[in-house]
XYZ file of C-alpha atoms in Angstrom:
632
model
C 18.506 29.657 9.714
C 14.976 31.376 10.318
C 14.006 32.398 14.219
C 13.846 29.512 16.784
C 10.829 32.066 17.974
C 8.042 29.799 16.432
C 5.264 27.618 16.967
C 4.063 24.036 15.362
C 0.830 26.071 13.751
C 2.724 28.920 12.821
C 5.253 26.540 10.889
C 2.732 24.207 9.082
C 1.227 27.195 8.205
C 4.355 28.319 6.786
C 5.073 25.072 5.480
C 1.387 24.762 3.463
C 2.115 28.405 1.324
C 5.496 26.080 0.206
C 5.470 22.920 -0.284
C 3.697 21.120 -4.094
C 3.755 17.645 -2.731
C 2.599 15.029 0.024
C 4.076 14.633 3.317
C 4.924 12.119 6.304
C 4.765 13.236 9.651
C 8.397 12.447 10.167
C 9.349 14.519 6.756
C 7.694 17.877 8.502
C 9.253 17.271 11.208
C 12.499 16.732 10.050
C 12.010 19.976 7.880
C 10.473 21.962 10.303
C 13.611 21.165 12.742
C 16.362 21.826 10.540
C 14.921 25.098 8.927
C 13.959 26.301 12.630
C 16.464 24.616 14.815
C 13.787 23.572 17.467
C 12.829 19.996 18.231
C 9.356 19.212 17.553
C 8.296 15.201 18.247
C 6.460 13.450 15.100
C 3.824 13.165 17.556
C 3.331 16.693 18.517
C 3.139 17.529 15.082
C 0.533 14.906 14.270
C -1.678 16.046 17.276
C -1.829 19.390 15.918
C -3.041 18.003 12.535
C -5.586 15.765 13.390
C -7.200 18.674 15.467
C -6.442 21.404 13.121
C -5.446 20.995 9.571
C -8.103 22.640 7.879
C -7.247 25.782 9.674
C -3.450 25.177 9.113
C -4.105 24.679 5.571
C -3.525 20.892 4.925
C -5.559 18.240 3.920
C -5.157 14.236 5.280
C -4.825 11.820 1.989
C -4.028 8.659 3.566
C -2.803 7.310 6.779
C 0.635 8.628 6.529
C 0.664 11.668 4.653
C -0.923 15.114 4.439
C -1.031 17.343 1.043
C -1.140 21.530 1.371
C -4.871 22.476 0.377
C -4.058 24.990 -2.195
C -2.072 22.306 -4.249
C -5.215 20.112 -3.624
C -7.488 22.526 -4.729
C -5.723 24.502 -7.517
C -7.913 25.054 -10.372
C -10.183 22.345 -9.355
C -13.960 23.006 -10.375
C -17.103 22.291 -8.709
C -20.681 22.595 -8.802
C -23.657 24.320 -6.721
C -27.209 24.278 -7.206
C -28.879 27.222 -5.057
C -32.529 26.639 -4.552
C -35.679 28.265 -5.381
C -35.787 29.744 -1.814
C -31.825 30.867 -2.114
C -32.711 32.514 -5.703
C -35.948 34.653 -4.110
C -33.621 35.699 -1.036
C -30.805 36.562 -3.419
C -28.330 34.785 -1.129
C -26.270 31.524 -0.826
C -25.421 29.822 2.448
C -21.959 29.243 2.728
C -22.608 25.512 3.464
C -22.943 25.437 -0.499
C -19.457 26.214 -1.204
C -18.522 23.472 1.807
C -15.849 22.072 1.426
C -14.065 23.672 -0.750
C -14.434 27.502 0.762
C -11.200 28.311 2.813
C -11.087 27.361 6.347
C -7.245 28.278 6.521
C -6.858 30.788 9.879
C -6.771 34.586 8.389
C -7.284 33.635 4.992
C -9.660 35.422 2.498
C -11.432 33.983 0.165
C -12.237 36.596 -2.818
C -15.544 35.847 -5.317
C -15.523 36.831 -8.291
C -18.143 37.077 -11.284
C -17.446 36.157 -15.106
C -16.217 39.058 -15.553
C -13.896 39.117 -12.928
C -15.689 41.899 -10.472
C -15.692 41.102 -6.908
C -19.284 39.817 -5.913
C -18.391 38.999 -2.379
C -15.057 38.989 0.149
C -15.087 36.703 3.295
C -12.782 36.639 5.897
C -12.604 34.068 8.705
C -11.260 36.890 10.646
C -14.997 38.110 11.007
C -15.855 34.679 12.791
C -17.971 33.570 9.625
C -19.823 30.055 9.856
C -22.016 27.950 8.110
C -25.238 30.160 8.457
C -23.127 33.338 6.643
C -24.672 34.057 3.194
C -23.097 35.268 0.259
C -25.067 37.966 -1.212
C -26.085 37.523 -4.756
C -28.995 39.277 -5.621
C -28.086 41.576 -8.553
C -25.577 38.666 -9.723
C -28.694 36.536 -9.893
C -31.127 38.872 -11.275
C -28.254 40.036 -14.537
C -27.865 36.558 -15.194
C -31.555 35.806 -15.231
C -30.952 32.688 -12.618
C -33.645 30.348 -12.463
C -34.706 27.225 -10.632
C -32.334 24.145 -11.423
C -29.733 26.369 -12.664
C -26.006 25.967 -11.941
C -23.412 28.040 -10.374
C -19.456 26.511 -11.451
C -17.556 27.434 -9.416
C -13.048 27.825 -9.930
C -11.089 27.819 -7.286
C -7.465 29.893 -7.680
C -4.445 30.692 -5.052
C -2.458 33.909 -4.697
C 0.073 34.048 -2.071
C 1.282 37.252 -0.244
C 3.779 36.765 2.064
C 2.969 33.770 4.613
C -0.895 34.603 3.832
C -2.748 32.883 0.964
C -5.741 34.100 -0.526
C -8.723 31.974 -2.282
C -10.114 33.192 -5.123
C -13.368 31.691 -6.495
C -14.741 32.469 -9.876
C -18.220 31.856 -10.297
C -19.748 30.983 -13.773
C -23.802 30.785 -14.351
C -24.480 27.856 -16.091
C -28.561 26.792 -17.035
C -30.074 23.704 -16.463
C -30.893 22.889 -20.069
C -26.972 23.496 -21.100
C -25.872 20.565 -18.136
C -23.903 17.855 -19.475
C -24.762 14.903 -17.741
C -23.298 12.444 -19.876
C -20.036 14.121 -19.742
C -19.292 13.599 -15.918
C -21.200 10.046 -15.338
C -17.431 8.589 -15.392
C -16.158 11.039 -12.852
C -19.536 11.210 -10.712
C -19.134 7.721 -10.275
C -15.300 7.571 -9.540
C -15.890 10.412 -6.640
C -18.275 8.342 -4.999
C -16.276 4.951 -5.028
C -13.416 7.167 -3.818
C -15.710 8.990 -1.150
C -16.517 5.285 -0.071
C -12.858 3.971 0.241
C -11.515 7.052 1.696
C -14.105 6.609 4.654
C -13.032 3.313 5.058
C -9.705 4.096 5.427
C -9.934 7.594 7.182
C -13.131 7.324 8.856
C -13.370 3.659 10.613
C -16.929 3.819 10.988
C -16.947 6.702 13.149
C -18.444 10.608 12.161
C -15.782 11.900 10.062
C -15.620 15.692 8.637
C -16.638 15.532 4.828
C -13.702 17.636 4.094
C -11.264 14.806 4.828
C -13.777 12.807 2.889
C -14.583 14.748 0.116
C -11.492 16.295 -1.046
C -8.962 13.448 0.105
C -11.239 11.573 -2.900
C -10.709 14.211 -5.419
C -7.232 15.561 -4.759
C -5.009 14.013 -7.599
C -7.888 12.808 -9.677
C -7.385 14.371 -13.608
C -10.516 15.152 -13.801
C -11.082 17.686 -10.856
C -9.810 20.504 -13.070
C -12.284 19.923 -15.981
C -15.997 20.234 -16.469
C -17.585 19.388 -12.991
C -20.421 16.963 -12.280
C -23.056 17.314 -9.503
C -22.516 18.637 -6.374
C -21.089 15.608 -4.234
C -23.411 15.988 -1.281
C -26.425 14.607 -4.170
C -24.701 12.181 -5.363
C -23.345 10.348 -1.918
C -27.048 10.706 -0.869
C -28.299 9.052 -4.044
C -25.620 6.326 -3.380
C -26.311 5.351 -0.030
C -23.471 3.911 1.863
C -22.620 7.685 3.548
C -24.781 10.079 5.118
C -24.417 13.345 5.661
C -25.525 14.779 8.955
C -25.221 18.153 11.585
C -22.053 19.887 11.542
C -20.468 18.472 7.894
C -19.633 14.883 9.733
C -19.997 11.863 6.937
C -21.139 8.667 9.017
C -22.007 5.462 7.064
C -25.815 5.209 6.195
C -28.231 3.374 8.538
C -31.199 4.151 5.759
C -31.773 7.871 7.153
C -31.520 10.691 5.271
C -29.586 14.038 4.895
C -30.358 15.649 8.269
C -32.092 18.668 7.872
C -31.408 19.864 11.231
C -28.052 21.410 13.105
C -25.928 23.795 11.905
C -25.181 22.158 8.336
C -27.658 23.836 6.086
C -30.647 26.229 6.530
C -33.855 24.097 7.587
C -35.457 21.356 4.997
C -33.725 23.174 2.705
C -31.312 20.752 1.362
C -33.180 17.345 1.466
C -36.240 19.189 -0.833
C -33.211 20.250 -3.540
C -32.259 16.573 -3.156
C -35.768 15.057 -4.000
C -36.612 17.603 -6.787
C -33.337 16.164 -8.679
C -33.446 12.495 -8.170
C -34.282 11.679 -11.346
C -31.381 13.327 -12.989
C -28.637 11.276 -10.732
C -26.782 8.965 -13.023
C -26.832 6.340 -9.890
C -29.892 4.034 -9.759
C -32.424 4.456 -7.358
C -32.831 2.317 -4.673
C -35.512 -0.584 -5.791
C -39.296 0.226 -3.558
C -39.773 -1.835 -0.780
C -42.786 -4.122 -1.205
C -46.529 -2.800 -0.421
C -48.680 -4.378 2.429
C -50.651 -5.331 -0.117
C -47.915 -7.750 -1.837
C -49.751 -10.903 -2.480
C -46.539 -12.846 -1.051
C -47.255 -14.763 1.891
C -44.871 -13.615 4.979
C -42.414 -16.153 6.290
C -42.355 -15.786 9.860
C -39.027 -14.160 10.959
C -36.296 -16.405 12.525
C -34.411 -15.824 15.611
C -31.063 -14.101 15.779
C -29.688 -17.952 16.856
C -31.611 -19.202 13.605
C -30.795 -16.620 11.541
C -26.350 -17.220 12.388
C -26.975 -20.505 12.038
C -28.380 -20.309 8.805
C -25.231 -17.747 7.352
C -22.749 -20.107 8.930
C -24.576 -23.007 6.985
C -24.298 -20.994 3.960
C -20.332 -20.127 4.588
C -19.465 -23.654 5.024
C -21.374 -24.192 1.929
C -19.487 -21.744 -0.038
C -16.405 -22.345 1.187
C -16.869 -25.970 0.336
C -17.159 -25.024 -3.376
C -14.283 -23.132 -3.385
C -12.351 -25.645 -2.015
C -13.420 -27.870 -4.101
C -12.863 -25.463 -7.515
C -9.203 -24.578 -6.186
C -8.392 -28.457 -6.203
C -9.604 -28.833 -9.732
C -7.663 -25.833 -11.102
C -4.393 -26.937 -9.411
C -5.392 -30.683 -10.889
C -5.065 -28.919 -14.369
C -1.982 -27.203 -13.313
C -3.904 -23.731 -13.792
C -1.535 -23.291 -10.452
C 0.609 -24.658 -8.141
C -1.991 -24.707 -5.049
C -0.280 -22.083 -3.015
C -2.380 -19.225 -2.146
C -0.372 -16.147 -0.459
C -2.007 -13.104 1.930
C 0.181 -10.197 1.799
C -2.706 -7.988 1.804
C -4.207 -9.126 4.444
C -0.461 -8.722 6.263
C -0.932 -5.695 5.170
C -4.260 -4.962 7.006
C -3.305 -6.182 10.062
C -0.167 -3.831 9.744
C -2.694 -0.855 9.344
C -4.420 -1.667 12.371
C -1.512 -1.985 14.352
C -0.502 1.379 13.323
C -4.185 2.664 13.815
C -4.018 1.110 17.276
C -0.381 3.250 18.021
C -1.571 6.606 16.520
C -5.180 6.462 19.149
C -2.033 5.381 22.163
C -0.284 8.007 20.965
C -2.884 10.672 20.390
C -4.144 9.267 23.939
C -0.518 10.203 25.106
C -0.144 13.775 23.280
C -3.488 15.104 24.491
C -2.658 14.321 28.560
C 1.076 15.818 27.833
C -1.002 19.225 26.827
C -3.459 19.274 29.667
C -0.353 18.907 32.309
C 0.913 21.832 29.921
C -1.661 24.018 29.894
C -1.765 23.395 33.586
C 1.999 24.652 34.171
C 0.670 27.434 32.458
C -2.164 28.648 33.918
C -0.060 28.099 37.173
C 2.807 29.989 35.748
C 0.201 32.857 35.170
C -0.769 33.026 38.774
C 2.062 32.960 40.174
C 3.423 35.763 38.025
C 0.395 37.591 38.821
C 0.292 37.127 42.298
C 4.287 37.991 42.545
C 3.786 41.319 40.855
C 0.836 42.053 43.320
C 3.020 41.326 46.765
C 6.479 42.423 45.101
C 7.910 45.979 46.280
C 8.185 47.798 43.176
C 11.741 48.292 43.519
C 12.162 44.820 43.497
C 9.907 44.565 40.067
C 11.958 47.232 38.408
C 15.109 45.121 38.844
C 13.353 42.145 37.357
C 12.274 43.965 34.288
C 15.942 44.998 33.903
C 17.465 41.531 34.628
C 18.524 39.062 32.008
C 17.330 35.736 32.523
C 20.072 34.405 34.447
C 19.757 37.151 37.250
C 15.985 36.374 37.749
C 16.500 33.404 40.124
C 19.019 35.375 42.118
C 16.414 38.620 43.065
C 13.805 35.930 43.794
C 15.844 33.983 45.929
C 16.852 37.192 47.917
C 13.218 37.763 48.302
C 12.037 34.180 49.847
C 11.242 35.319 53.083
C 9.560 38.305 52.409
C 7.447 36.168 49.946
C 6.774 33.282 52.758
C 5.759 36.036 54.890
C 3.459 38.131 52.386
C 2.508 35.208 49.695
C 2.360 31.987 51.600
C 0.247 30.699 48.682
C 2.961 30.631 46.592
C 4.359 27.981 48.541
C 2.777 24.473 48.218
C 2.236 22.638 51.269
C 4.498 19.165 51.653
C 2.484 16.537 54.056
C 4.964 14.300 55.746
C 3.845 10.461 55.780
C 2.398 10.029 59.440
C 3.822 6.071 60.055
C 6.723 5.892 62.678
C 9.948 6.485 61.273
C 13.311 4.402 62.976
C 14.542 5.519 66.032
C 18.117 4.730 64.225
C 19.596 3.782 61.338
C 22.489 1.584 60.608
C 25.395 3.496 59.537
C 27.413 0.390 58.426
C 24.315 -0.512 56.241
C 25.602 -2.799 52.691
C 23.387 -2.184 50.231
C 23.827 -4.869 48.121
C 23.896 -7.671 50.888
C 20.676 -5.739 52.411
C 18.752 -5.925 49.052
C 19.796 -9.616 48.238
C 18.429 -10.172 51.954
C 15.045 -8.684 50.914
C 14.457 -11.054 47.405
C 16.093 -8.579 45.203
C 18.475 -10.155 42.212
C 21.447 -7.830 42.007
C 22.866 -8.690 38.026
C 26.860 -8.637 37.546
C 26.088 -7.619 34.046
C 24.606 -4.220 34.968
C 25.290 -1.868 32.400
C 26.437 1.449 33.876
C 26.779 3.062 30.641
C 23.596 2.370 29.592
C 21.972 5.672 30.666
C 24.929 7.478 28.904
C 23.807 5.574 25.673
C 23.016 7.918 22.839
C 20.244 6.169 20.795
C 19.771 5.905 17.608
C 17.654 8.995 15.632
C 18.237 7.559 12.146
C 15.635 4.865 12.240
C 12.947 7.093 10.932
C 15.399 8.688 8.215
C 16.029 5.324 7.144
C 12.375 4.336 6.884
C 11.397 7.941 5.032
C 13.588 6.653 2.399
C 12.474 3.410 1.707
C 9.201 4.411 2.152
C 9.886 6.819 -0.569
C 11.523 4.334 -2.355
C 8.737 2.207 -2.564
C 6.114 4.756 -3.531
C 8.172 5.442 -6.434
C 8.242 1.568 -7.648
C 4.606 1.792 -7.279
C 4.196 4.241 -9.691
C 6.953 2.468 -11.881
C 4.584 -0.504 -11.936
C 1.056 1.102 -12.377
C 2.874 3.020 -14.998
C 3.385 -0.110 -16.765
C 0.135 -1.769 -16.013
C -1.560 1.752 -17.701
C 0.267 1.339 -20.720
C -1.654 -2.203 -21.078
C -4.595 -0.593 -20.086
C -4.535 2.115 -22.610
C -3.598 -0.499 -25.501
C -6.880 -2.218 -24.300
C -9.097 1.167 -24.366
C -7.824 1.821 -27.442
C -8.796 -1.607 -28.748
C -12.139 -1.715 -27.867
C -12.580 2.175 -29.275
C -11.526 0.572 -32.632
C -13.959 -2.252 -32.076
C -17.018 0.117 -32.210
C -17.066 1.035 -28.543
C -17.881 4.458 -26.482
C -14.603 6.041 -25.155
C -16.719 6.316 -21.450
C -18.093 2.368 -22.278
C -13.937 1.714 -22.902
C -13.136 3.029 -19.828
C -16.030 1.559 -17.746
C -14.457 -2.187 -18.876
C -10.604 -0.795 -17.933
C -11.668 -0.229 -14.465
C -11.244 -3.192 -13.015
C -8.254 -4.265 -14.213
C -6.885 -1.206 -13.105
C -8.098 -1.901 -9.709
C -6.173 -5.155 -9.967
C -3.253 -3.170 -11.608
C -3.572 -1.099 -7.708
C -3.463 -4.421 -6.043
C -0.665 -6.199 -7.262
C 1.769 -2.696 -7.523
C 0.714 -2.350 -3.669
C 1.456 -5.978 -2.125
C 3.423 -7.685 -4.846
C 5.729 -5.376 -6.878
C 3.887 -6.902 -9.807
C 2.443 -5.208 -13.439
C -0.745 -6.372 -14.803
C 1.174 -8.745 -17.237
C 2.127 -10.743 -13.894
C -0.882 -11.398 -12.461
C -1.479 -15.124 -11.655
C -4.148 -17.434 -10.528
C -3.007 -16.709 -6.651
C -3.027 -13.032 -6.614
C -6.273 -12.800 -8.203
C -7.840 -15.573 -6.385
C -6.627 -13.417 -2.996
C -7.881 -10.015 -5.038
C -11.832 -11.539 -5.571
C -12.040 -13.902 -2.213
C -10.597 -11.363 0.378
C -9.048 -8.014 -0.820
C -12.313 -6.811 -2.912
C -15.233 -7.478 -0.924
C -13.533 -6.878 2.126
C -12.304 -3.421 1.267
C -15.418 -2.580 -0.751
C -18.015 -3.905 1.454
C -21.131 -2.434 0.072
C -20.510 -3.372 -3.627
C -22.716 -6.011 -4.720
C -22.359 -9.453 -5.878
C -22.788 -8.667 -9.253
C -20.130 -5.949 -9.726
C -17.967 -8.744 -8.257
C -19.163 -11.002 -10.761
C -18.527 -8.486 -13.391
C -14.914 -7.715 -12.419
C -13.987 -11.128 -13.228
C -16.068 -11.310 -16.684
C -13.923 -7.753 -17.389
C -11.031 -9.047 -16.191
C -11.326 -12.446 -18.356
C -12.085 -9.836 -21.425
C -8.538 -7.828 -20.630
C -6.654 -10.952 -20.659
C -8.066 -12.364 -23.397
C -6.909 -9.412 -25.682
C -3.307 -9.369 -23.739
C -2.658 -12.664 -24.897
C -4.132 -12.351 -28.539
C -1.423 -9.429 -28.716
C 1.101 -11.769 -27.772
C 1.605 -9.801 -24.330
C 1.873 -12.803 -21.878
C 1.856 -16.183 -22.342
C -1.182 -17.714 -21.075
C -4.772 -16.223 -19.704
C -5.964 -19.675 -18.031
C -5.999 -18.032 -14.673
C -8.110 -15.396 -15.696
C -10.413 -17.473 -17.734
C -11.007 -19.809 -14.180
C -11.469 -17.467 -12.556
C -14.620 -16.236 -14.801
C -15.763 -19.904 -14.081
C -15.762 -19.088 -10.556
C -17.795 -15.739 -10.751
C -20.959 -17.065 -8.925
C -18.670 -17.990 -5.881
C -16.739 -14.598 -5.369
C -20.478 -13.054 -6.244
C -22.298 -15.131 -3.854
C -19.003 -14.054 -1.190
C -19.672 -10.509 -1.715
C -23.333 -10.714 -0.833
C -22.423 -13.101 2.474
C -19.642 -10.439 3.690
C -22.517 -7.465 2.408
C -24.910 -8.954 4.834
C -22.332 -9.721 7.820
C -20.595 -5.927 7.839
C -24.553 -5.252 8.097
C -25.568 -7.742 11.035
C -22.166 -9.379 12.108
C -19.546 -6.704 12.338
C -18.676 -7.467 15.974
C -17.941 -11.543 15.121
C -14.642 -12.183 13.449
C -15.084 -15.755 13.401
C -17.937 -15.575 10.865
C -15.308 -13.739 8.790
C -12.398 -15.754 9.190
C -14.663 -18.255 7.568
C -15.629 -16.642 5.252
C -12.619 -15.433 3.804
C -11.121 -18.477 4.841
C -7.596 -18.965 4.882
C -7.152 -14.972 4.555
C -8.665 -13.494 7.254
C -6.831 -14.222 10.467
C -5.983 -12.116 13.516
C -3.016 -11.421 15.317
């Protein structure tokens, strides 16, 4: 057993040089507790990470759990493009190596050149921030670095003692030797990631890109190999995030990268962008029309016209569906029922969301009323050793801690006299108090008298009740339980996927096309592990119904109709070639479910132009996704 003599920053800190996997708030706490033999609540803990973890060293994943940075970050590789004006200067900003660069309190991060001499050595100790520059000069000028060129960049770990230490190896890479076709697959997964991981972490409000950013690449195999663009290009290119003053991600309203506040050196970072457009692998957004279109403008409709004409088109929609549904469970393609767990499961994350804001709420007025005591306990220590004889002060010095009460209490009068400050004033109520009170007073027929119910089943021992501590124990367990059948299950599901790649490599195709048609079914491979306990040989007409009318478009709003359209023309493909190898038994769902592409398309676009316009009105969406989406 270590020191009880230890804080909750000190101990994650501790904690983050140690532990290789990802955490619950109620696992750190139960290890910080039994290696330290304090009592920290879940929610103290939690506080201090949502406020701090960079600094701490840990990095948020999901809702529930937090991973140490350095096993996020080992070994991972990632790009930066210095400018023209960074190359003239001979200096990067550090806002180039964001987010990757150590935030961790004390740490240093070391840089290093191919040849493993030290370029540059940063400490946060010397109260570096996003306007520091590295110094690069001579690097740039031996390695003949022009415009457009690269910098890859390797992050490493070495620990010594409690303290880690970043170590970044820098590589010099041209523009002519880029591999763009190489990384399209991964540039493409980072953003979709980026996307989802703002949804889930962000909630539409500014959220730091480190969360973001490496939440989306922690775990991925590719963040180890050759890297693709730097992600701040690519998210721009994309569109649904924006990047703005002080590293905060916020979902795009159509402006661009602010080139203002303390995230990057002035204009310097929107000019890189345009001057490399062409070369992202995402497609540009398609020009608005010119005045000059020859199309003859509609006059625009009122905000009353324009909800009455999406609810006219819901009801329209949602007629066809209705309609299809009947005629597959007609053909017995399925028994009619549809099920919702994910949405149960939705509703379950905003319930939680709801209790983490009550009990953040509750955490950060506990430490103001601490901080408080404190700042009182300072005065009044201050103000005792200025009125204290300093005999009296050299017994307290000497006294253990169970004699301090008895020298002060010896001292009260002198202090009354000398300190009157140090006693608070008590204001006595001014009403008129009884002249007497009744002595013979019965308290219980005196409060039944008044309108107060006096219960024969009163507890007494209630108070005395010791309550139960194992609840969370218990959940950690099945929690952990159930992340391992997860993985049991996409396990499986991958093994079906992988047959599949492999087929269509042996049909002629790309290895990068092969895995471009295996990612949807391994998105519904995600689905059914994570509300069904299901493989990808047990999907049904139900589940996938629920997966393209509700859990899709609602968790990916800003994907377009047609990728909808061509999840469900992939996912027809996969089962097709699962049931030619004799894998399951029948691939009817899938193939109605191609028949139905237009509707789950034409639902995507409808909820695409709602999150837009409608967010605030629920009952356009429980129409919509109609009979998913419900509220509590």
């Amino acid at each position: 057993m270590e020191s009880p003599n230890i804080t909750i920053a000190l101990a994650l800190q501790i904690l983050a040089t140690e532990i290789d996997k990802p955490m619950r708030i109620t696992q750190l706490c139960d290890v910080i507790n039994e290696r330290w033999s304090i009592r920290f609540s879940a929610g103290f803990v939690r506080s201090r990470l949502k406020n701090d973890y960079a600094r701490l060293g840990w990095l948020r994943i999901n809702q529930s759990q937090y991973l140490p940075l350095r096993v996020a970050l080992e070994g991972v590789q990632f790009r930066c493009w210095p400018g023209q004006q960074h190359i003239e200067s001979g200096s990067i900003p550090l806002i180039l190596l964001y987010p990757f660069v150590s935030r961790v309190e004390d740490s240093i991060t070391w840089i290093y050149d191919e040849e493993k001499k030290t370029l540059a050595v940063i400490s946060l100790q010397d109260d570096v921030d996003s306007y520091h520059v590295v110094k690069l000069q001579k690097w740039f000028q031996k390695q003949h670095f022009a415009p457009g060129d690269s910098i890859i960049v390797k992050i490493h770990y070495r620990q010594i003692g409690v303290r880690l230490e970043q170590h970044l190896y820098f590589t010099h890479e041209r523009a002519a030797d880029f591999r763009a076709q190489a990384v399209i697959d991964q540039e493409r997964e980072l953003v979709e990631a980026a996307v989802e991981q703002y949804r889930k972490l962000g909630r539409n409000q500014p959220t730091p890109s480190d969360q973001i950013v490496l939440s989306a690449i922690a775990g991925k195999p590719w963040r180890t190999s050759y890297p693709g663009r730097p992600w701040q290009y690519l998210l721009h290119a994309d569109g649904r995030l924006a990047l703005i003053s002080d590293g905060l991600l916020v979902q795009s309203t159509g402006l661009q990268i602010s080139s203002g506040g303390s995230l990057h050196q002035p204009a310097t970072m929107n000019s890189d962008i345009a001057t490399r457009q062409s070369h992202l692998p995402i497609d540009p957004k398609p020009a608005t029309p010119s005045s000059t279109s020859a199309s003859r403008k509609v006059p625009a409709l009122s905000p009353a016209d324009q909800r009455a004409k999406i609810l006219a088109e819901i009801t329209a929609l949602q007629q066809e569906i209705q309609h299809s549904r009947e005629q597959d469970r007609q053909a017995r393609i399925w028994d009619g029922i549809l099920t919702n767990r994910s949405r149960e499961a939705d509703l379950k994350e905003e319930e939680d969301d709801l209790m983490e804001e009550l009990d953040d709420l509750v955490n950060d007025i506990f430490f103001e009323w601490q901080d408080s005591m404190l700042r009182e306990a300072d005065r009044i220590s201050a103000r005792l050793n200025e009125v204290l004889p300093l005999e009296v002060k050299r017994r307290l010095a000497q006294a253990e801690p169970e004699e301090v009460e008895g020298i002060l209490s010896s001292q009260l009068s002198y202090l009354f006299q000398k300190a009157p400050d140090l006693f608070p004033r008590i204001d006595l109520p001014t009403s008129s108090l009884p002249k007497s009170v009744d002595t013979s007073f019965n308290q219980q027929q005196n409060l039944e008298e008044m309108g107060f119910e006096i219960s024969d089943d009163w507890d007494d021992n209630f108070w005395d009740a010791e309550f139960d501590e194992d609840d969370d124990d218990i959940d950690d367990i099945e929690d952990e339980t159930e992340d391992d059948k997860y993985f049991q299950l996409i396990d499986q599901s991958l093994i079906l996927i992988n047959l599949y790649i492999d087929y269509l490599q042996e049909t002629g195709k790309k290895l990068s096309t092969a895995r471009n048609y295996a990612r949807p079914p391994r998105l519904y491979a995600d689905f059914l592990a994570s509300f069904y306990d299901r493989s990808l040989d047990q999907g049904d007409y139900a589940t996938l119904d629920e997966f393209l009318f509700y859990y899709y478009p609602y968790h990916y709003a800003y994907n377009s109709g047609s990728e909808v359209r061509e999840i469900c023309i992939a996912l027809r493909r996969f089962y097709a070639f699962l049931k030619e190898r004799g894998l399951i038994e029948s691939d009817q769902f899938a193939e109605a479910m191609w028949q139905r592409r237009f509707q789950a398309a034409k639902l995507a676009n409808l909820y695409k132009q709602l999150a837009g316009e409608y967010a605030d009105q629920t009952e356009l969406l429980e129409q919509l996704f109609a009979p998913y989406f419900y509220r509590h």
